[in-house]
Short mmCIF file of C-alpha atoms and ligand atoms in Angstrom, two decimals:
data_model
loop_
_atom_site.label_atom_id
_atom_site.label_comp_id
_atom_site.label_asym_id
_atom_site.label_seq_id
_atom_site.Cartn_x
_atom_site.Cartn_y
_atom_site.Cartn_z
CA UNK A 24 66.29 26.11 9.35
CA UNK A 25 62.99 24.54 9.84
CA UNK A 26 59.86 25.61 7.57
CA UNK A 27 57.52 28.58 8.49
CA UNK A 28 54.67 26.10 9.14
CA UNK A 29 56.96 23.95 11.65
CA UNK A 30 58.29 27.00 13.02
CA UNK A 31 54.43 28.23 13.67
CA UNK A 32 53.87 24.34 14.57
CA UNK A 33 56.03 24.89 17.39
CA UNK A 34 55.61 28.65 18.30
CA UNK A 35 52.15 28.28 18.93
CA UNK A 36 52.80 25.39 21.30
CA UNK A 37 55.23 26.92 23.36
CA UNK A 38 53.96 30.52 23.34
CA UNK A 39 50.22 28.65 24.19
CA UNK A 40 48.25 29.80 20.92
CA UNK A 41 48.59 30.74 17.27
CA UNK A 42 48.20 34.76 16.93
CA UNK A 43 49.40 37.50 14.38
CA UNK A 44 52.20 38.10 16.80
CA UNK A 45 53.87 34.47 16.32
CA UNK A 46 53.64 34.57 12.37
CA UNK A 47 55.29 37.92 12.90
CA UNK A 48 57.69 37.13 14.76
CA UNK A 49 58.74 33.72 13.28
CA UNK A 50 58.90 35.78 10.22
CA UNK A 51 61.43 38.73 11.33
CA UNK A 52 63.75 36.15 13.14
CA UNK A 53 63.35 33.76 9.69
CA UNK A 54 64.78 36.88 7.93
CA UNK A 55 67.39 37.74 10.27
CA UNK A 56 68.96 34.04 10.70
CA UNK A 57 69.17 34.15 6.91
CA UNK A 58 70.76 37.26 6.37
CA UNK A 59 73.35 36.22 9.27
CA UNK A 60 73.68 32.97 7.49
CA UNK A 61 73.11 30.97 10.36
CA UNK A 62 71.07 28.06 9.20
CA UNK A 63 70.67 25.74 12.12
CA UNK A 64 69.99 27.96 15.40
CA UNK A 65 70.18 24.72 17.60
CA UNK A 66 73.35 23.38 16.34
CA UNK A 67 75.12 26.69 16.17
CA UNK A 68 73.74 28.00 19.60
CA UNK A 69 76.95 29.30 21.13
CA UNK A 70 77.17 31.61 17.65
CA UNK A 71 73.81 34.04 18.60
CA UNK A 72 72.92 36.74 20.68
CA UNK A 73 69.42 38.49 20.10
CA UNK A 74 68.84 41.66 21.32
CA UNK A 75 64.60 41.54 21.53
CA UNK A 76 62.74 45.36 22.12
CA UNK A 77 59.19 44.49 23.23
CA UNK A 78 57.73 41.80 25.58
CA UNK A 79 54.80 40.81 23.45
CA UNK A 80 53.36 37.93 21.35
CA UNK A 81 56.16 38.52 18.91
CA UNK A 82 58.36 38.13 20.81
CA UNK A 83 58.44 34.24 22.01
CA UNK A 84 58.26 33.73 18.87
CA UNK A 85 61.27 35.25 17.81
CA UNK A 86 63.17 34.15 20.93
CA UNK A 87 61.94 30.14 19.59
CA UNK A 88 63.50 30.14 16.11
CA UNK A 89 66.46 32.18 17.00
CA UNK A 90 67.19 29.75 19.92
CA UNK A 91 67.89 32.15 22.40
CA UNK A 92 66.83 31.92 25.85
CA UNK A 93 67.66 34.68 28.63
CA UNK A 94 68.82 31.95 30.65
CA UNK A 95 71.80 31.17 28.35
CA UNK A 96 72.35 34.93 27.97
CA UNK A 97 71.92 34.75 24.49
CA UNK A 98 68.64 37.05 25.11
CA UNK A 99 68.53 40.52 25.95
CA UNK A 100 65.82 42.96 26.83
CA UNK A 101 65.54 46.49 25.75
CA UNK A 102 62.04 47.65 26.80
CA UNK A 103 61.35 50.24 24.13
CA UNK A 104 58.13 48.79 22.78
CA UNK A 105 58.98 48.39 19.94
CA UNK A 106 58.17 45.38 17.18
CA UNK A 107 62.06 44.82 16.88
CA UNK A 108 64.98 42.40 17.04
CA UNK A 109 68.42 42.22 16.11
CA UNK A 110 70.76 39.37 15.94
CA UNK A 111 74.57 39.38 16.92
CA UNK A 112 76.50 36.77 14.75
CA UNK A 113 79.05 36.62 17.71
CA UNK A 114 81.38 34.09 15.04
CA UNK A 115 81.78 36.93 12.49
CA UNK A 116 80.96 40.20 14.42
CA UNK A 117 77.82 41.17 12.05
CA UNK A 118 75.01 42.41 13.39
CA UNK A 119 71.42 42.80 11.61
CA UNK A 120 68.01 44.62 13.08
CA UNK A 121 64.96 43.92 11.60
CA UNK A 122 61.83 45.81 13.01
CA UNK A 123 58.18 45.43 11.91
CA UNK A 124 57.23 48.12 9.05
CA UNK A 125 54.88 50.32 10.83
CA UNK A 126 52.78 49.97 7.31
CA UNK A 127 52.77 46.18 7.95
CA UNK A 128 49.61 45.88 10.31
CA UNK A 129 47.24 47.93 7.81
CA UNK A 130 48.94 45.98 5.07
CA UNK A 131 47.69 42.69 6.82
CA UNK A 132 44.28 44.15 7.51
CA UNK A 133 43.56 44.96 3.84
CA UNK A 134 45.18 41.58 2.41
CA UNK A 135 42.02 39.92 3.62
CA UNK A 136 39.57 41.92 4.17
CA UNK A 137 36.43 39.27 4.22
CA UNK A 138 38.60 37.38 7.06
CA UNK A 139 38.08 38.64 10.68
CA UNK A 140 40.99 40.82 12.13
CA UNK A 141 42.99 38.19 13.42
CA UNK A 142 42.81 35.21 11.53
CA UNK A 143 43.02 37.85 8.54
CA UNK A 144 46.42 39.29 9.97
CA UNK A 145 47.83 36.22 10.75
CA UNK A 146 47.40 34.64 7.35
CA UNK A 147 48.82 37.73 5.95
CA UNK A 148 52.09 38.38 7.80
CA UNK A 149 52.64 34.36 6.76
CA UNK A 150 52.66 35.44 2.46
CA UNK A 151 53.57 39.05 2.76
CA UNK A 152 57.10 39.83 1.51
CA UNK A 153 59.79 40.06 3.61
CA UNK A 154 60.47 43.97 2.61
CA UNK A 155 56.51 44.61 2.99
CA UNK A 156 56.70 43.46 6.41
CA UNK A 157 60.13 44.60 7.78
CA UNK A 158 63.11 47.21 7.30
CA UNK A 159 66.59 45.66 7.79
CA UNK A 160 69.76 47.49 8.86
CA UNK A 161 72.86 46.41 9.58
CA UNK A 162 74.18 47.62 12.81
CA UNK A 163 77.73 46.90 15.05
CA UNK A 164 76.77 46.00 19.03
CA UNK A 165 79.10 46.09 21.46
CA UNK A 166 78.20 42.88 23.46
CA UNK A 167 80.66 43.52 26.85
CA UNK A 168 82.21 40.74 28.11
CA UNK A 169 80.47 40.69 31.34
CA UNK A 170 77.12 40.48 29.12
CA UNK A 171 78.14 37.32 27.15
CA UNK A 172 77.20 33.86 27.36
CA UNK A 173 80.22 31.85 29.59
CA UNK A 174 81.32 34.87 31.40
CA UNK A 175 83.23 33.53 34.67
CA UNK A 176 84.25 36.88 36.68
CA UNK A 177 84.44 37.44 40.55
CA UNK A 178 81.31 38.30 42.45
CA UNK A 179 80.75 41.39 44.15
CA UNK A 180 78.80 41.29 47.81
CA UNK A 181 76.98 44.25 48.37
CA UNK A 182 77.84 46.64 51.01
CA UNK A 183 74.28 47.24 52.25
CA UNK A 184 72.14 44.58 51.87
CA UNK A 185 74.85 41.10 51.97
CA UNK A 186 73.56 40.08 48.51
CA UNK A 187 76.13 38.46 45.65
CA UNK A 188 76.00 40.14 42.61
CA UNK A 189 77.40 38.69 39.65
CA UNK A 190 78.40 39.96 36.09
CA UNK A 191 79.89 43.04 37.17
CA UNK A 192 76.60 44.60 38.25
CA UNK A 193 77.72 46.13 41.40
CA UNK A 194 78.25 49.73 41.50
CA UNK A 195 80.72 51.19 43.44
CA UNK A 196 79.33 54.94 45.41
CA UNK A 197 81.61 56.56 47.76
CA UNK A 198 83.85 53.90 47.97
CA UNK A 199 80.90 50.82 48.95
CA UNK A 200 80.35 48.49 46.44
CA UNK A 201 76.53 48.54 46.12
CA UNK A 202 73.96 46.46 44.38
CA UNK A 203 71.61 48.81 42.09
CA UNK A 204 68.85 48.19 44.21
CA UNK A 205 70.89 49.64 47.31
CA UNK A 206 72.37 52.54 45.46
CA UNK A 207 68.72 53.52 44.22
CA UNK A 208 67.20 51.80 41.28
CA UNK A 209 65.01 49.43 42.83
CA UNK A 210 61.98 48.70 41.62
CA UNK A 211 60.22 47.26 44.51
CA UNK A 212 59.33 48.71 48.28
CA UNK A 213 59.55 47.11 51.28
CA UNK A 214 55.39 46.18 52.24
CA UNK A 215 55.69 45.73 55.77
ZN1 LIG B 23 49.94 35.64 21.24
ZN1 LIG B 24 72.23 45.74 48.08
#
């Protein structure tokens, strides 16, 4: 694993600037590598899934360190809003979530008081202890094989709409294998 400063190094490059949210983050996905034991993300890619539960600051960085990119599938969003992540050690089976204290923030604040919000927050969540900052369980997830990274299965067409649909999204209604936006969970209308 690299250092917290290279990780921060790098997090604020890709993620565009430096902010609370990417010393947080590199942080809880830090502590979560290490209690998986997975010390080298990048050379053990094929071994992590991360499970992510807010699209935030916080959460590019903890998508950098832990390697995982939804494009690989080794990234998955549950849109809760919450400041949390947990890592599937898909070698061993172990699982670990590790949210963001809800004491952490006014922890930060007060660590530094003379410092401006920010910069006083970020320096903060970079020294604060690991069990100031976060609560760790260790939890058992399910990952379906459909969801997994390397899944080869045949693709549905839907019945309505002609579209492919692959990982076993397709849902079958009345006997018509449907895409969820045809059998009603679409998220976008027709404008014209
Ligand atoms: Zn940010
Ligand atoms: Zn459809």
């Amino acid at each position: 694993m690299k250092s917290l400063a290279e990780y921060l190094e790098l997090a604020g490059q890709a993620h565009g600037h430096l902010c609370a949210g990417q010393v947080l983050g590199v942080r809880l996905a830090m502590l979560g590598l290490r209690e998986l034991g997975i010390d080298d993300p990048i050379a053990e890619r094929k071994r992590l899934v991360t499970y992510v539960e807010i699209d935030r600051c916080v959460t590019d960085a903890v998508t950098l360190v832990a390697n995982c990119r939804l494009g690989k599938r080794a990234l998955k969003f549950r849109d809760w809003g919450k400041v949390a992540a947990t890592f599937v050690d898909l070698k061993t089976g172990r699982a670990v979530r590790i949210a963001a204290k809800e004491s952490s923030k006014q922890t930060a604040r007060e660590m530094f008081p003379e410092l401006e919000k920010e910069a006083g927050q970020q320096k903060a969540y970079a020294v604060l202890d690991d069990d100031v900052l976060f609560a760790k369980q260790w939890v058992k997830v399910e990952v379906q094989p459909e969801d997994l990274p390397g899944f080869k299965g045949p693709r549905a067409v839907c019945a309505a709409c002609g579209e492919g649909i692959n990982f076993k999204r397709e849902v079958v209604i009345d006997g018509r294998t449907l895409c969820r936006s045809c059998a009603g969970e679409c998220y976008y209308q027709p404008s014209s």
